[in-house]
Amino acid sequence: MHTSSFSISVPAQTAGKTVEEALRSEWKFGKKQIHAWRMNKAIDLNGTLTEWRTVLSPGDLLTIRLEEEEKPSYLPDPIDLSILYEDEHLLIANKPPHIDTHPNQPDASGTLANGVVHYLRQKGKTGYAQPIHRLDRDTTGTIIFAKHAAVKPLLDHALEQRSIKRTYWAHVHGDVSHSNGTIDQPIGNDRHHNSRKRISPTGQKAITHFRKIQFNQNQQTSWLELQLDTGRTHQIRVHLSSIGHPLAGDTLYGGKKTIHFPFQALHAVKISFTHPFTAQNIVIETPDPVKPGRFYKQTRK
């Protein structure tokens, strides 16, 4: 086993709480995890093993030692990365097109996650890197990775509670008639096509909000900004196709490839959330994919 650690600088709003209170109520660690740290004497305060009833002050440094397997989360693979944000606990990468978020088999490589593991190993880290959410193979943009096992469940919970907000840009065929709107249609499996989803009365609830940015007369496409209340597989692709405006380049759901849209024109342009340890509001934007095509060289009006 390989021992690693991470640190939390106590913010002002956490001051006055005991170590145990902060772990439980402020940072939302699970009871099982807290108990394990107590038994293993795994937490130091300002470099010294401390009593769990010690009251915290602003700027105190809690260091928590973790037991992690030596092997990384995935096989390391030296893939070019665009890192948008990084701290001791997490990083946000800008995913390029034509690459999966993570491998489906333990011994596979060539995905964004493999590249993040390689990047972290090069920095002397254990190689723990777990994506908190995913994007389809040809969708580009922001993805959060947990850098240690303790922060992952906190980020998972934030995603489940929809406190991690994601904004997308899409280019769709045709002139969308409304300046904004909401698509509220349940999504289920397509019995006739294993890789497709479809609108289904018995499917899972799915809600997509959109705002029209502009219409391109020459390309006959509309540029939309979207936000989701739910996170169903292929949600944006299914919903936009259902209203007669499939994503440009998305042949699976009725779109067509063109010189401007050689693959599905969907980009996760912004992500925002409250940092689980610092309580800072993190807002990360990436107006262009890693390898921007002509369809993203427009400027917002």
CSV table of C-alpha atoms in Angstrom, one decimal, residues 10-11 33 38 68 73 81 126 130 137 147 149 154 186 190 196 203 207 211 219 224 226 267 272 290 292 295 300:
chain,number,residue,atom,x,y,z
A,10,VAL,CA,-9.8,26.0,7.3
A,11,PRO,CA,-12.0,28.8,5.9
A,33,GLN,CA,-14.8,7.4,6.5
A,38,ARG,CA,-10.1,8.3,13.8
A,68,GLU,CA,-4.5,4.0,-1.6
A,73,SER,CA,-7.1,4.5,-11.4
A,81,LEU,CA,-4.1,17.6,-22.2
A,126,THR,CA,-0.4,8.2,-7.1
A,130,GLN,CA,-11.8,9.6,-11.3
A,137,ARG,CA,-17.1,10.7,-27.4
A,147,LYS,CA,-7.6,13.7,-7.4
A,149,ALA,CA,-10.6,9.1,-2.9
A,154,LEU,CA,-18.4,14.8,-2.1
A,186,PRO,CA,-38.9,11.6,-20.5
A,190,ASP,CA,-34.7,2.6,-28.1
A,196,ARG,CA,-29.8,5.1,-29.2
A,203,GLY,CA,-38.6,6.7,-19.6
A,207,ILE,CA,-35.6,18.6,-18.6
A,211,ARG,CA,-31.6,30.0,-25.2
A,219,GLN,CA,-25.2,27.5,-42.7
A,224,LEU,CA,-28.1,27.6,-28.7
A,226,LEU,CA,-28.4,24.9,-22.9
A,267,HIS,CA,-19.5,21.7,-26.3
A,272,SER,CA,-19.6,26.1,-11.9
A,290,VAL,CA,-9.0,21.9,-27.6
A,292,PRO,CA,-11.4,24.3,-32.4
A,295,PHE,CA,-18.1,26.3,-36.0
A,300,ARG,CA,-20.9,35.6,-28.7
